mmCIF file of C-alpha atoms in Angstrom:
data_model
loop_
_atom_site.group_PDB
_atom_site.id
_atom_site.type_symbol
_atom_site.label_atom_id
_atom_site.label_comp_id
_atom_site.label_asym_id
_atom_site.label_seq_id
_atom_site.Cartn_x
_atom_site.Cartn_y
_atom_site.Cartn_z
ATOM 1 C CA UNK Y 1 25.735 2.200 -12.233
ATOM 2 C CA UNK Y 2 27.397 1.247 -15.402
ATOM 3 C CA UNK Y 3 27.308 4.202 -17.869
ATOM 4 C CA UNK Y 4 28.581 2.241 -20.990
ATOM 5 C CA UNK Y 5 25.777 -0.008 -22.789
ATOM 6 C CA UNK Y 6 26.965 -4.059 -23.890
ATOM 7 C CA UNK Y 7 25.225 -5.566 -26.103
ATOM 8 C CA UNK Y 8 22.878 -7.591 -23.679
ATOM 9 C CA UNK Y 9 21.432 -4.279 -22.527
ATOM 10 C CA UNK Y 10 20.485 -3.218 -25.542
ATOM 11 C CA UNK Y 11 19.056 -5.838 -26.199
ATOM 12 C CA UNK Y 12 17.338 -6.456 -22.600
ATOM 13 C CA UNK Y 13 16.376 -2.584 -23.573
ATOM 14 C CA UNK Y 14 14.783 -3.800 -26.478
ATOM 15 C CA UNK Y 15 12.400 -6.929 -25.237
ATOM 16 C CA UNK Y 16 11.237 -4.997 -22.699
ATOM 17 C CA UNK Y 17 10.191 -2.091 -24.430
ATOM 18 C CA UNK Y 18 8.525 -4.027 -27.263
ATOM 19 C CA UNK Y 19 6.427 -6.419 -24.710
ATOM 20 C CA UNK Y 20 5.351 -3.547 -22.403
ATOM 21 C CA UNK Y 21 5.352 -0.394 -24.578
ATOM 22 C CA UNK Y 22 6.563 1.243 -20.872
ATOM 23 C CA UNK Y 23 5.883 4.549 -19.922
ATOM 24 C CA UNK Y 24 9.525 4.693 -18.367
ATOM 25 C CA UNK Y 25 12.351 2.099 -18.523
ATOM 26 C CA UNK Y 26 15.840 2.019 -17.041
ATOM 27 C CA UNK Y 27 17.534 -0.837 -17.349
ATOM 28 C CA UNK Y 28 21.339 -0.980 -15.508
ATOM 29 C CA UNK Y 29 23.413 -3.791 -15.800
ATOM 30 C CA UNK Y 30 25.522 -4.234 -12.058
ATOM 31 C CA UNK Y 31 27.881 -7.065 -13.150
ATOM 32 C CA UNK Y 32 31.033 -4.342 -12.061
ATOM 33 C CA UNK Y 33 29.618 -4.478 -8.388
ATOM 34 C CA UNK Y 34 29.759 -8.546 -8.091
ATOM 35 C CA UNK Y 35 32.821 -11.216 -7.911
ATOM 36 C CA UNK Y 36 32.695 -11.817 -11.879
ATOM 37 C CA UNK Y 37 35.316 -10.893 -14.734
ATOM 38 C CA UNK Y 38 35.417 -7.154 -15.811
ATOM 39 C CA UNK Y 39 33.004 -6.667 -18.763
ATOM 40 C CA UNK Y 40 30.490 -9.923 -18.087
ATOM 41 C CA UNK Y 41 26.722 -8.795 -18.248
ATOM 42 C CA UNK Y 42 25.402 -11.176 -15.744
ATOM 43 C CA UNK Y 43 23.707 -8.747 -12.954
ATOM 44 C CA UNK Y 44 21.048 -6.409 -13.860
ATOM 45 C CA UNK Y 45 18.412 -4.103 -12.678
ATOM 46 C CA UNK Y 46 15.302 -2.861 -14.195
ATOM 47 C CA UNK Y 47 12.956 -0.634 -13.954
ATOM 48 C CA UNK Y 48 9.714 -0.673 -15.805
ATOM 49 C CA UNK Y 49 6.263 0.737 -15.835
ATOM 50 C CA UNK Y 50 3.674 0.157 -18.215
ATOM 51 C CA UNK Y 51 -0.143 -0.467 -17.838
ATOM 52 C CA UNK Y 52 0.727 -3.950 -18.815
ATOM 53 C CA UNK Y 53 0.985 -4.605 -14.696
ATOM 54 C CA UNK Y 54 -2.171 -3.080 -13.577
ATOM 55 C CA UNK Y 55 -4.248 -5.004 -11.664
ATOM 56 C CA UNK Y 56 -1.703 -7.992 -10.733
ATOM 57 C CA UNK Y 57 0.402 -9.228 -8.052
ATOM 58 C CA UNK Y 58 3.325 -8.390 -7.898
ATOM 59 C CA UNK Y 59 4.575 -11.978 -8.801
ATOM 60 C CA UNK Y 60 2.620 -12.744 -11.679
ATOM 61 C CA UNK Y 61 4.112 -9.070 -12.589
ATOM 62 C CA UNK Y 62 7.525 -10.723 -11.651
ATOM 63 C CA UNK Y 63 6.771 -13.416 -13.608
ATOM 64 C CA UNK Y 64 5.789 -11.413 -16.905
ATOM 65 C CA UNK Y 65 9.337 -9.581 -17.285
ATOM 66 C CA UNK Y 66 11.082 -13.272 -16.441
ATOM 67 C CA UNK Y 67 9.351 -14.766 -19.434
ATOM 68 C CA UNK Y 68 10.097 -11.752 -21.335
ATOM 69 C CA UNK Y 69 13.751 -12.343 -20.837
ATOM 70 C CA UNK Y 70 13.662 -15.799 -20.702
ATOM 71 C CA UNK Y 71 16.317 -16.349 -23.049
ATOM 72 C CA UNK Y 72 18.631 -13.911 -21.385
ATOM 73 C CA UNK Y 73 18.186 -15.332 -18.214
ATOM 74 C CA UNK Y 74 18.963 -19.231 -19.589
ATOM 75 C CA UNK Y 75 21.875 -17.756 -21.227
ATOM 76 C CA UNK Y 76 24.548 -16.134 -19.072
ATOM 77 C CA UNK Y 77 22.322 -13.294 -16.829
ATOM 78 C CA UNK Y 78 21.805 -14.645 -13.363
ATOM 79 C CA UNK Y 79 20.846 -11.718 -11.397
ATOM 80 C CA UNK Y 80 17.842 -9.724 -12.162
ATOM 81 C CA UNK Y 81 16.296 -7.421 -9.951
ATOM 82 C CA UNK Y 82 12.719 -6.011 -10.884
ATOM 83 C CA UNK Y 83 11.110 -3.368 -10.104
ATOM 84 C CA UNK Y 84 7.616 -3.534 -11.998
ATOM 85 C CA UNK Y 85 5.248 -0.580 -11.608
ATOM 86 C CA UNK Y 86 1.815 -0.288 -12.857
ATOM 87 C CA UNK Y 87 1.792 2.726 -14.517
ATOM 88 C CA UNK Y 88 -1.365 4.115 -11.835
ATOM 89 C CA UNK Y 89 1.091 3.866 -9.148
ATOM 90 C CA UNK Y 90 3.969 5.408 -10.868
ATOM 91 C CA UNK Y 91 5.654 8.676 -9.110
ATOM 92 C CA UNK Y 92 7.995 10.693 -11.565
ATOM 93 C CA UNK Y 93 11.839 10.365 -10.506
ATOM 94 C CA UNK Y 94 11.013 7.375 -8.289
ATOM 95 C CA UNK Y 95 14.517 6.138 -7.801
ATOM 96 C CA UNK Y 96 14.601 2.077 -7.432
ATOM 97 C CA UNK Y 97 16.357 0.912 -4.139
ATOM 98 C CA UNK Y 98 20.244 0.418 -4.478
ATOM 99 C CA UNK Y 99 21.076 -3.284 -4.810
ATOM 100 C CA UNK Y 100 22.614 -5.164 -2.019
ATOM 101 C CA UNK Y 101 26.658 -5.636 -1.637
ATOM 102 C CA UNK Y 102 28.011 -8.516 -3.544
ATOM 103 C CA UNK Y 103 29.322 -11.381 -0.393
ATOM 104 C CA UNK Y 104 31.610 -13.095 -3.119
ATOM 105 C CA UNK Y 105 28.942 -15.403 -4.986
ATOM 106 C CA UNK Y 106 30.219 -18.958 -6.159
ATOM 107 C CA UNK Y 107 33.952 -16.971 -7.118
ATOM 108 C CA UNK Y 108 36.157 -16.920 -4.043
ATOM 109 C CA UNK W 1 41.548 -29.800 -13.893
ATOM 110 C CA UNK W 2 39.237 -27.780 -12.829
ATOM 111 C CA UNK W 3 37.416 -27.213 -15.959
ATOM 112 C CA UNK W 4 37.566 -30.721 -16.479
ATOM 113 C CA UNK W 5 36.183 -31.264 -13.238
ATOM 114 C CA UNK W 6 33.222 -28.623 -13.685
ATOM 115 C CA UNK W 7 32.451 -30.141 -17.374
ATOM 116 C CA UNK W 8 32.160 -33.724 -15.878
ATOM 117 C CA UNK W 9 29.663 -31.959 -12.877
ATOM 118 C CA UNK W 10 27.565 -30.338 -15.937
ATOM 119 C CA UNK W 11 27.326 -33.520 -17.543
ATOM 120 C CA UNK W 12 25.712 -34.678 -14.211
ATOM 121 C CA UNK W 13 23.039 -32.011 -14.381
ATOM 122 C CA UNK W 14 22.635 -32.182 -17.999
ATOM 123 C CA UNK W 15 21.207 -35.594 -17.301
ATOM 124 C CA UNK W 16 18.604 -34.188 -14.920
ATOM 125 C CA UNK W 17 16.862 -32.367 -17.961
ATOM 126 C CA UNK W 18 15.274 -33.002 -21.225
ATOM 127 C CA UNK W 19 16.996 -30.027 -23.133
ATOM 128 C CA UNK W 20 19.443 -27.210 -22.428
ATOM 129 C CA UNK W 21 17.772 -23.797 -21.958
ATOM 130 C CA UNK W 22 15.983 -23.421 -18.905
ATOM 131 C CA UNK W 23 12.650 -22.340 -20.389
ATOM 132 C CA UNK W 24 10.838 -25.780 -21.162
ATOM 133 C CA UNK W 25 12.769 -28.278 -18.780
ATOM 134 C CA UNK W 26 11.136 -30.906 -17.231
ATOM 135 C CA UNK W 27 12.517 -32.549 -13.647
ATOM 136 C CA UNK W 28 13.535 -35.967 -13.715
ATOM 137 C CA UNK W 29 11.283 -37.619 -11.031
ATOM 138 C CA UNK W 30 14.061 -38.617 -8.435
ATOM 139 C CA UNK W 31 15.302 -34.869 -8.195
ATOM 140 C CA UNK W 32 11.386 -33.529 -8.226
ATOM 141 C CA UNK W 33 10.919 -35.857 -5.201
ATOM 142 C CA UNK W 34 13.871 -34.622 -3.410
ATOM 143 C CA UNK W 35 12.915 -31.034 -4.034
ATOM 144 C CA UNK W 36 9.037 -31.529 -3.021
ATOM 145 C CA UNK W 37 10.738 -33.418 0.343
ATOM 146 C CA UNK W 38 12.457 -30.168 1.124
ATOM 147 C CA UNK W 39 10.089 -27.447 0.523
ATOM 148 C CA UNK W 40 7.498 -29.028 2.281
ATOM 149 C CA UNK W 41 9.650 -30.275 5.216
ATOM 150 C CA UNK W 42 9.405 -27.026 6.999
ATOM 151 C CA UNK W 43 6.680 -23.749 7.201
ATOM 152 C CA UNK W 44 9.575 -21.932 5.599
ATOM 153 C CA UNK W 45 12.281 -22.915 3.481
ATOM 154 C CA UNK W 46 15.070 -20.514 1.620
ATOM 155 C CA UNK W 47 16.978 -21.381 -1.330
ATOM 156 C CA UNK W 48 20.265 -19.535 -1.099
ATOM 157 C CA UNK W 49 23.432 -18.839 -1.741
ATOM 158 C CA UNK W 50 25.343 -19.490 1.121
ATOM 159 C CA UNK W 51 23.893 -20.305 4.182
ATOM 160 C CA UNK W 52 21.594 -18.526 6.963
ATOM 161 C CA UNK W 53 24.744 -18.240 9.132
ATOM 162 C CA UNK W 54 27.057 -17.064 6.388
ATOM 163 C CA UNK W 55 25.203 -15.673 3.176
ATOM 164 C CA UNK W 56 27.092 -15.672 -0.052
ATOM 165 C CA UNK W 57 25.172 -13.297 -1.629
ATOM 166 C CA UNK W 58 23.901 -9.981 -0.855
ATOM 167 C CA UNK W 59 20.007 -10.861 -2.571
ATOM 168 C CA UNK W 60 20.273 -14.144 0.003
ATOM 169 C CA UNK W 61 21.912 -12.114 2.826
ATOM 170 C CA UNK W 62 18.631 -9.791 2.615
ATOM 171 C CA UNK W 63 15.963 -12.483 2.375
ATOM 172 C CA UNK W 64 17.493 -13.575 5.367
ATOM 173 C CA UNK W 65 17.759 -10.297 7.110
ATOM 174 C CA UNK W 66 14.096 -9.734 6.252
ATOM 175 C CA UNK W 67 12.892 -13.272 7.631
ATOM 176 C CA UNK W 68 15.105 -12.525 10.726
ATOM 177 C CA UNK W 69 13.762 -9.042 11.552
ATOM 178 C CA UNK W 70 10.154 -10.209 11.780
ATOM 179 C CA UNK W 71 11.565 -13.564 13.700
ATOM 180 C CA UNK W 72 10.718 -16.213 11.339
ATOM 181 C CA UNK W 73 12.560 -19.434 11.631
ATOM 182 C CA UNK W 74 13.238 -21.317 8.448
ATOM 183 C CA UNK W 75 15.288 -23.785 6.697
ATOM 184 C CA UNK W 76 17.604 -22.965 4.350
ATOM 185 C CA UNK W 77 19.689 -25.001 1.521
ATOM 186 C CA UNK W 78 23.002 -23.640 -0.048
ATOM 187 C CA UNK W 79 22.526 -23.840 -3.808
ATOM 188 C CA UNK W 80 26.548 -22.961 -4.083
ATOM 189 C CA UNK W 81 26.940 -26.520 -2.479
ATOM 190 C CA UNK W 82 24.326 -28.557 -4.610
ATOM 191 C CA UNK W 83 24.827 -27.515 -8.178
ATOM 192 C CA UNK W 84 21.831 -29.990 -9.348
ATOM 193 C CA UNK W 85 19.836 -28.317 -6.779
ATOM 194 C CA UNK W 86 20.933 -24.610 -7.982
ATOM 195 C CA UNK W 87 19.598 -25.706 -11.364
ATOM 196 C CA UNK W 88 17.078 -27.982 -10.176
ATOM 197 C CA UNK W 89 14.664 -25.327 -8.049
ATOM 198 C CA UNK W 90 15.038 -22.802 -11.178
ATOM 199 C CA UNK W 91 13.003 -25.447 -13.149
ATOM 200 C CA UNK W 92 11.045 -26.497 -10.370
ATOM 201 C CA UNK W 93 9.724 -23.008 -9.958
ATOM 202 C CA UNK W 94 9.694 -21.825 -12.950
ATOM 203 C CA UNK W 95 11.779 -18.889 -11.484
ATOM 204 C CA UNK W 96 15.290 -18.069 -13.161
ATOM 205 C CA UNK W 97 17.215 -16.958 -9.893
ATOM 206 C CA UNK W 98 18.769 -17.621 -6.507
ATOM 207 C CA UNK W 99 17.663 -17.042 -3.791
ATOM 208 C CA UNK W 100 13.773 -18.379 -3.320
ATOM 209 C CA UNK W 101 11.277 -18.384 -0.963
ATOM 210 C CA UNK W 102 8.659 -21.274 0.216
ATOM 211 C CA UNK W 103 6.168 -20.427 2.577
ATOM 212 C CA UNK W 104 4.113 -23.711 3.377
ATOM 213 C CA UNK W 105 4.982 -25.240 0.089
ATOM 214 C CA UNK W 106 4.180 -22.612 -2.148
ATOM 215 C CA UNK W 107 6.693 -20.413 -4.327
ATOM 216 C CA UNK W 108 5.845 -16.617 -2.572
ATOM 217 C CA UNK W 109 9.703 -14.675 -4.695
ATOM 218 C CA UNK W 110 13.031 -13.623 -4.273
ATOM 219 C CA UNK W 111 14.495 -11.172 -2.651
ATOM 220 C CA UNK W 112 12.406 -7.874 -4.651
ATOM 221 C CA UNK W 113 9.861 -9.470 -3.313
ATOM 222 C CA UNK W 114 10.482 -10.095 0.028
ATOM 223 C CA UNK W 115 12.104 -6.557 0.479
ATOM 224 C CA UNK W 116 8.632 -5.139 -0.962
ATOM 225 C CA UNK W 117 6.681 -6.729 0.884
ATOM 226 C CA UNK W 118 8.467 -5.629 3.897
ATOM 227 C CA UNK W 119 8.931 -1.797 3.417
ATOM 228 C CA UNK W 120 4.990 -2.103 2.572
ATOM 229 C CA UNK W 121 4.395 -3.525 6.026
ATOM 230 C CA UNK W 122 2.639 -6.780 4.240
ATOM 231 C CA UNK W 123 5.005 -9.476 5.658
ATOM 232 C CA UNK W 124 2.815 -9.304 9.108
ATOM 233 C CA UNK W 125 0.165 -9.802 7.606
ATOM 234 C CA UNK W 126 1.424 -12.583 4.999
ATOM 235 C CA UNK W 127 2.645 -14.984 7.770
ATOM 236 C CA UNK W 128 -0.472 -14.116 10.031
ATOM 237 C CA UNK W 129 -2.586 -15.269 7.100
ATOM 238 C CA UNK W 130 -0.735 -18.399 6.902
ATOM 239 C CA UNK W 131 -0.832 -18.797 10.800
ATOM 240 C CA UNK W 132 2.929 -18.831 10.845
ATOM 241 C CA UNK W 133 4.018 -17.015 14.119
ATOM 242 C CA UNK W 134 5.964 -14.007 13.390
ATOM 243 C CA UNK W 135 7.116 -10.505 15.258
ATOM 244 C CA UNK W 136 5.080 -8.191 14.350
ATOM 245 C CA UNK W 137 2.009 -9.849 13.596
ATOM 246 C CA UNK W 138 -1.109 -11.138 16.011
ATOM 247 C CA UNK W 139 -0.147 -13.486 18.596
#
């Protein structure tokens, strides 16, 4: 996990707190585990759970933090994994899954 | 050369939409055709990175692992080998990344997905709802 915040982050941080006020939020950008330059912010993971996903699939829930980060994603992120908990269903210190190992992308 | 190669390939795919951010693109008909040809030309259909028999991608490699385990056949197209199709299903589906799963024409997630529904035992009963024959499920 990458310890040091860039500036996409923060501001991934940011959107998602302000659209679903969550009652916890990690957000953990994995570019330094994938076949892309040192430093790039294209590969992240978040965590979020608000009441905003109550009562919906877990694709429409999907769906809500895409549009949320719309922007970020049409603009150099191409990886996001979500992990989108209603806040009902929400265990304290529930760890999300490790990602999968990079197999080399579209670098070789 | 190369960039000037890849710059000449964006141009390409520029042409396929009406403005440059994904959010908002619209599919020129010819390449909405193709894509409606190929997610409806099999039960399942996987857009990945890589292929089925060599995943380039870790997220891919698991959607396939997943769809393996519970012995569902599917087709799959290599979005690392069809850069208008890489950008093309994004739009299509109104989902921003690779890879993507079609179950009987409709858009079902990526790989969060399909790993969820998995570890909560729902993928049996997913593909027995949509009579698609499967491991695990009824016969």
């Amino acid at each position: 996990m990458s310890t040091a915040e860039g500036p996409v982050a923060k501001i991934i941080q940011e959107k998602l707190t302000a659209t679903f006020q969550p009652k916890h939020l990690e957000v953990a950008c994995e570019s330094h585990l994938h076949n892309v330059p040192k430093g790039a912010e294209k590969h992240f993971r978040v965590q979020v759970v608000s009441d905003a996903f109550e009562g919906i699939r877990v694709i429409e829930r999907h769906r809500l933090v895409n549009t949320c980060l719309s922007h970020e994603l049409a603009n150099g992120v191409h990886a996001l994994r979500i992990d989108a908990i209603p806040t009902s269903k929400w265990t304290e210190g529930k760890q999300q899954d490790p990602s999968p190992t990079c197999k080399g992308g579209f670098g070789k | 050369m190369l960039r000037v190669l890849s710059r000449q390939a964006f141009g390409v795919i520029r042409a396929n939409y009406s403005s440059a951010s994904a959010g908002g693109q619209v599919l020129n008909e010819e390449l909405k055709k193709r894509i409606d040809g190929l997610v409806k030309a099999s039960d399942v259909v996987v857009f990945m990175k890589g292929t089925q028999q060599e995943p380039m991608c870790g997220f891919s490699k698991n959607v396939k692992l997943v769809l393996d385990f519970h012995n569902i056949k599917f087709n799959d197209h290599n979005v690392l080998a069809d850069a208008e199709l890489r950008e093309g299903i994004k739009v299509y589906s109104d989902w921003p990344t690779i890879p993507q799963v079609y179950v009987k024409g409709e858009f079902v997630g990526g790989c969060d997905i399909m790993i969820s529904m998995h570890k909560d035992g729902e993928i049996s009963d997913f593909f027995d709802e949509k009579n698609i024959p499967n491991k695990y499920g009824k016969k």
